[in-house]
mmCIF file of C-alpha atoms in Angstrom:
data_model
loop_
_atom_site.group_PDB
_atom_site.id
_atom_site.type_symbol
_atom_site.label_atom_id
_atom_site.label_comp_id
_atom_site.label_asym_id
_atom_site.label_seq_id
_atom_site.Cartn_x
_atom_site.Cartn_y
_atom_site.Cartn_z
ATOM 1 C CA UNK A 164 0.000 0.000 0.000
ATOM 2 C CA UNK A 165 1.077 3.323 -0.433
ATOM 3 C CA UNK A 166 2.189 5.479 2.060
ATOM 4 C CA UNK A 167 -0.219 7.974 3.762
ATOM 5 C CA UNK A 168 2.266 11.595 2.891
ATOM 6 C CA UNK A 169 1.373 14.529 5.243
ATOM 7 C CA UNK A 170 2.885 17.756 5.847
ATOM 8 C CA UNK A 171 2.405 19.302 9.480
ATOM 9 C CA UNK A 172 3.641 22.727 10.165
ATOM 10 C CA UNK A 173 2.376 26.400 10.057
ATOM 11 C CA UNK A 174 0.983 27.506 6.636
ATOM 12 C CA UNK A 175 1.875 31.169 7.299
ATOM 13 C CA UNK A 176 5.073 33.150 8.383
ATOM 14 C CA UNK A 177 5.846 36.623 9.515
ATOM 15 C CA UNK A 178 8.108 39.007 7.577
ATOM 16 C CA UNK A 179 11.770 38.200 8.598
ATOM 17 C CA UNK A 180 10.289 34.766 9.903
ATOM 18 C CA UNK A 181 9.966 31.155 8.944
ATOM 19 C CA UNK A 182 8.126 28.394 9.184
ATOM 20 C CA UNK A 183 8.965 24.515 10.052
ATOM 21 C CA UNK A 184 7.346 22.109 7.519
ATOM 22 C CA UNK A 185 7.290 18.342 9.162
ATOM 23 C CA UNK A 186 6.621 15.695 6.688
ATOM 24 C CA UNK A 187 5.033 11.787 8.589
ATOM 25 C CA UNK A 188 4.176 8.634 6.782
ATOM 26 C CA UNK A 189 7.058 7.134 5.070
ATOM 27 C CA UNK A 190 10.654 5.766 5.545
ATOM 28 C CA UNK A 191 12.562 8.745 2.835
ATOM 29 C CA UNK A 192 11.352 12.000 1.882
ATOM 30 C CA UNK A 193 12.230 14.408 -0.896
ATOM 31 C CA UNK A 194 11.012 17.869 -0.540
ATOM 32 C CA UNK A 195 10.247 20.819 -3.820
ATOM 33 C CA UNK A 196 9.229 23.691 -4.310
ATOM 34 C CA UNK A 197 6.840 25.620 -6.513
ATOM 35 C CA UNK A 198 4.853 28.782 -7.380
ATOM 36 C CA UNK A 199 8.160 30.584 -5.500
ATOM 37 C CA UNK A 200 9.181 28.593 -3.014
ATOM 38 C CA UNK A 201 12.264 28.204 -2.365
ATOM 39 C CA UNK A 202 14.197 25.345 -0.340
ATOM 40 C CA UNK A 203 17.788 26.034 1.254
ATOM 41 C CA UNK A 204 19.667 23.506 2.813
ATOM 42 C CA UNK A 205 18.729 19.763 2.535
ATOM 43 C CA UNK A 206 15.407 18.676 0.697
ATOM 44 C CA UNK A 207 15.797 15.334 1.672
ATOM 45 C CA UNK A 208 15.391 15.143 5.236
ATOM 46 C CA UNK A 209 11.699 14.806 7.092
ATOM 47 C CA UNK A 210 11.608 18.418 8.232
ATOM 48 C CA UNK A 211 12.602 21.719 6.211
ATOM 49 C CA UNK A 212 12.414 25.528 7.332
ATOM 50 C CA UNK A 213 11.246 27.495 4.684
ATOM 51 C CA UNK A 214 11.083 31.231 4.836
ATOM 52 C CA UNK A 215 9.931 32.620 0.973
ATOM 53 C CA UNK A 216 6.143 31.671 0.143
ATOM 54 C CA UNK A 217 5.191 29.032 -2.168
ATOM 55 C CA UNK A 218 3.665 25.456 -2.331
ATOM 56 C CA UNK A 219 6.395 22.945 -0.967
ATOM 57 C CA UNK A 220 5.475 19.401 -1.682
ATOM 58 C CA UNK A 221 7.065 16.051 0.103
ATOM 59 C CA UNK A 222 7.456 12.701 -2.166
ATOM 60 C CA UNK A 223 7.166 9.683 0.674
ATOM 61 C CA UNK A 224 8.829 6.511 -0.301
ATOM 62 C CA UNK A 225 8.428 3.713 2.094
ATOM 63 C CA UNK A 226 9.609 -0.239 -0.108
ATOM 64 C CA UNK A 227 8.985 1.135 -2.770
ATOM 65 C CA UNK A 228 5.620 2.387 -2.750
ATOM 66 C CA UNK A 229 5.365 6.845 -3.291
ATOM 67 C CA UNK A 230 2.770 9.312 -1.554
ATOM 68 C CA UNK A 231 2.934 12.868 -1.833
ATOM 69 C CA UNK A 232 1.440 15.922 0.024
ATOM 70 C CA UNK A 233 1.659 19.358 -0.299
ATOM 71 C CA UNK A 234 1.340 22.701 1.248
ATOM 72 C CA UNK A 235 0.769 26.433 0.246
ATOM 73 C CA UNK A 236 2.972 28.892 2.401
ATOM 74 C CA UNK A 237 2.413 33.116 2.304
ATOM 75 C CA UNK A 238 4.043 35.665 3.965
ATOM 76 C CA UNK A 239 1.637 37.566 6.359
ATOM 77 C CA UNK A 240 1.464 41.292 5.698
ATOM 78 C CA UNK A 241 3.822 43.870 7.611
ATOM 79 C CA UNK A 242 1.899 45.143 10.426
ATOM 80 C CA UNK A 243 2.064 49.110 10.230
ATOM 81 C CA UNK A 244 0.294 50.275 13.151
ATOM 82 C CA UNK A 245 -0.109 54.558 13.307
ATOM 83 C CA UNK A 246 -0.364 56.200 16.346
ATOM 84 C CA UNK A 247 -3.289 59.213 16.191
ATOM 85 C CA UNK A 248 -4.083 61.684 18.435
ATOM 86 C CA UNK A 249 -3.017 65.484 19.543
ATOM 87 C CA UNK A 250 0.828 65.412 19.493
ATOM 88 C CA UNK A 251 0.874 69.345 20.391
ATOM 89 C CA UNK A 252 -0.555 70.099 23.647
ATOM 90 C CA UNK A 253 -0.314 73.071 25.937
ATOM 91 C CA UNK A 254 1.381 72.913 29.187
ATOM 92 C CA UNK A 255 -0.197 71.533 32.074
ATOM 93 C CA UNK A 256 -2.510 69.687 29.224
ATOM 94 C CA UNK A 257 -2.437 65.550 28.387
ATOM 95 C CA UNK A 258 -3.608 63.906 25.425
ATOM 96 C CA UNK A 259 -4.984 60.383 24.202
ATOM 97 C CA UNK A 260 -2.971 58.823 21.686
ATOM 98 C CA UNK A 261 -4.667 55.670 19.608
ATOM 99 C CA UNK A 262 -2.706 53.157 17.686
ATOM 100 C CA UNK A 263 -5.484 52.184 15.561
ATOM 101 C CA UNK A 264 -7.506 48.691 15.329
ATOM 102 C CA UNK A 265 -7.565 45.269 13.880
ATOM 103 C CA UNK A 266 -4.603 43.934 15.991
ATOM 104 C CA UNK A 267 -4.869 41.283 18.758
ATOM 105 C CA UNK A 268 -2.780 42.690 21.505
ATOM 106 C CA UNK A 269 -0.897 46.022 21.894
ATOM 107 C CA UNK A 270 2.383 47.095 24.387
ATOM 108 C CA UNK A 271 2.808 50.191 24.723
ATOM 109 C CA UNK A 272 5.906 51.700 26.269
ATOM 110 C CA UNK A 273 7.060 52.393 29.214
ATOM 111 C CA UNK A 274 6.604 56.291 29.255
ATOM 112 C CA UNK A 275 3.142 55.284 28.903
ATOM 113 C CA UNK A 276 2.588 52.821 31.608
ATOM 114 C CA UNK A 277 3.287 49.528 29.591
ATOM 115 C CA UNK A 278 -0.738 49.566 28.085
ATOM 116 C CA UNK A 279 -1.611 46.673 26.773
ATOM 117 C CA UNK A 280 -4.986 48.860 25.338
ATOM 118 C CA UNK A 281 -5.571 50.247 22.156
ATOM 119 C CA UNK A 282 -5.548 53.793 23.142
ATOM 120 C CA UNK A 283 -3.200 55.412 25.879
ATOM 121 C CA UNK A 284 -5.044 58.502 28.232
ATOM 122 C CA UNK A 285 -3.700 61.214 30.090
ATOM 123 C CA UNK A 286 -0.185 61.114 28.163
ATOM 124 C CA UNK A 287 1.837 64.096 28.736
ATOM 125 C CA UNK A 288 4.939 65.142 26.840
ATOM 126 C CA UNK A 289 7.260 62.636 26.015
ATOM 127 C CA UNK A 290 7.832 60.111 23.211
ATOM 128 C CA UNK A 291 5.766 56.980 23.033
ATOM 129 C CA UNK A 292 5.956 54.044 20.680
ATOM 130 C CA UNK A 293 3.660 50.917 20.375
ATOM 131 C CA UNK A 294 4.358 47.338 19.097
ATOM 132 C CA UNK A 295 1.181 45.308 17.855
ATOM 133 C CA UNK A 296 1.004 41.882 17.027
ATOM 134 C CA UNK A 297 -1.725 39.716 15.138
ATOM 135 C CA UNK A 298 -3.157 36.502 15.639
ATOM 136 C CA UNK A 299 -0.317 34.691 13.829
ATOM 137 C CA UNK A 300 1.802 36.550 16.171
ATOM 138 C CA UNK A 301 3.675 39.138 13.232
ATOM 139 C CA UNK A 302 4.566 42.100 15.455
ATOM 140 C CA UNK A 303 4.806 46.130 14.074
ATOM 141 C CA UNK A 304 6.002 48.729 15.843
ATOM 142 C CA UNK A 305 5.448 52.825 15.547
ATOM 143 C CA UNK A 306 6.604 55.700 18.035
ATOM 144 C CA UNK A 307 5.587 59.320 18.308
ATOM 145 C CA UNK A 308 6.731 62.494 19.985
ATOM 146 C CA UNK A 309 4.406 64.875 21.939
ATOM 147 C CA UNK A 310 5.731 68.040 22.397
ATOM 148 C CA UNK A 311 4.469 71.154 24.791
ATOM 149 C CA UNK A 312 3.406 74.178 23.086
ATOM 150 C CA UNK A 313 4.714 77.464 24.530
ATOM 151 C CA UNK A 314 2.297 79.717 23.088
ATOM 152 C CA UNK A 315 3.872 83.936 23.284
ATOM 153 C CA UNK A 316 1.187 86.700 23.611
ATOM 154 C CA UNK A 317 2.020 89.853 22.063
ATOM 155 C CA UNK A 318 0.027 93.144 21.263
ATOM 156 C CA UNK A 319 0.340 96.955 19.696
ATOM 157 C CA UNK A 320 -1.360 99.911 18.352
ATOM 158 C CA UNK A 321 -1.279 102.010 15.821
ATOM 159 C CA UNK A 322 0.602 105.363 17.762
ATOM 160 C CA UNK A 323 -0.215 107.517 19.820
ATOM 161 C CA UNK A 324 -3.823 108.116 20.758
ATOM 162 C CA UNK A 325 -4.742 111.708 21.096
ATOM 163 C CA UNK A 326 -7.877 112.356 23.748
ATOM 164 C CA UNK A 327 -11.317 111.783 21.997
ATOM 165 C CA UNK A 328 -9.853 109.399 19.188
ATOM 166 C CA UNK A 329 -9.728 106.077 18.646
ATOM 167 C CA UNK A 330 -7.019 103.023 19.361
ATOM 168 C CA UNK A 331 -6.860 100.127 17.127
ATOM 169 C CA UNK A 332 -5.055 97.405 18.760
ATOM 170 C CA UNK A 333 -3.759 93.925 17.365
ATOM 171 C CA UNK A 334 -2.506 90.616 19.242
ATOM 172 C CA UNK A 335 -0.881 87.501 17.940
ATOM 173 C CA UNK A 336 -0.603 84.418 19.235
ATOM 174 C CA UNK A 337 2.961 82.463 18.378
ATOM 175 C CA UNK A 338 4.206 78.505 19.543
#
């Protein structure tokens, strides 16, 4: 009878990761790769580590008799998270800052308490970064600064005012 070929391993990968392919069922094995897959190091051994997507397929030969099995690999998408929220505040003044949704856990830094929420409250000035992660466990990672405002008052006329006339008077608010 012919051997019963299977492939066990994770069918998805992070960027800059891998994934271990495990091939059961038979006595040799001989590993290749299509549709951009590419195999480096041994292709005949039971297990291979394979880190560009593709289909990899595993010929099983046990007496004599063949079985095959095959899996597609992808990449999982970069995880950009961005951080929103008022990065100019004025002193004595906090913010929220939000690193967006669709992500299964979030870690914020330690200049903002180590969060492990979506959104951070009450942040003051300082820089902050984030590192999100998905359910295949790919991780991103974005920072921010906030910065204080120092906001300079300053007014005038237009000359001297004689008794009776009018003043016009202008103010301007700089950072």
């Amino acid at each position: 009878a012919n051997p019963t070929a299977s492939i066990s391993g994770s069918s998805t990968f992070c960027v800059g990761g891998n994934s271990v392919l495990t091939a059961s069922g038979g006595g040799t094995y001989q590993w290749a790769a299509s549709n951009g897959g590419v195999i480096t190091g041994s292709s005949t051994g039971s297990g291979i580590t394979v880190n560009t997507a593709g289909t990899y397929a595993v010929t099983v030969t046990n007496n004599g008799c063949i079985g095959t099995a095959s899996i597609a690999v992808t990449q999982a998408t970069s995880l950009s998270p961005n951080i929103t929220g008022n990065t100019q505040i004025c002193p004595g003044s906090t913010t929220t800052l939000n690193a967006g949704s669709g992500f299964s856990s979030y870690l914020w830094s330690a200049s903002a308490g180590n969060a492990v929420t979506q959104s951070v409250n009450n942040i003051g000035v300082g820089t902050y970064s984030v590192t999100v992660s998905d359910a295949s466990g790919c991780t991103g990672t974005a920072s921010t600064n906030v910065i204080q405002l120092n906001p300079t008052a300053t007014a005038s006329n237009n000359g001297p005012v004689c008794t009776g006339n009018n003043v016009n008077l202008s103010a301007s608010v700089g950072t």
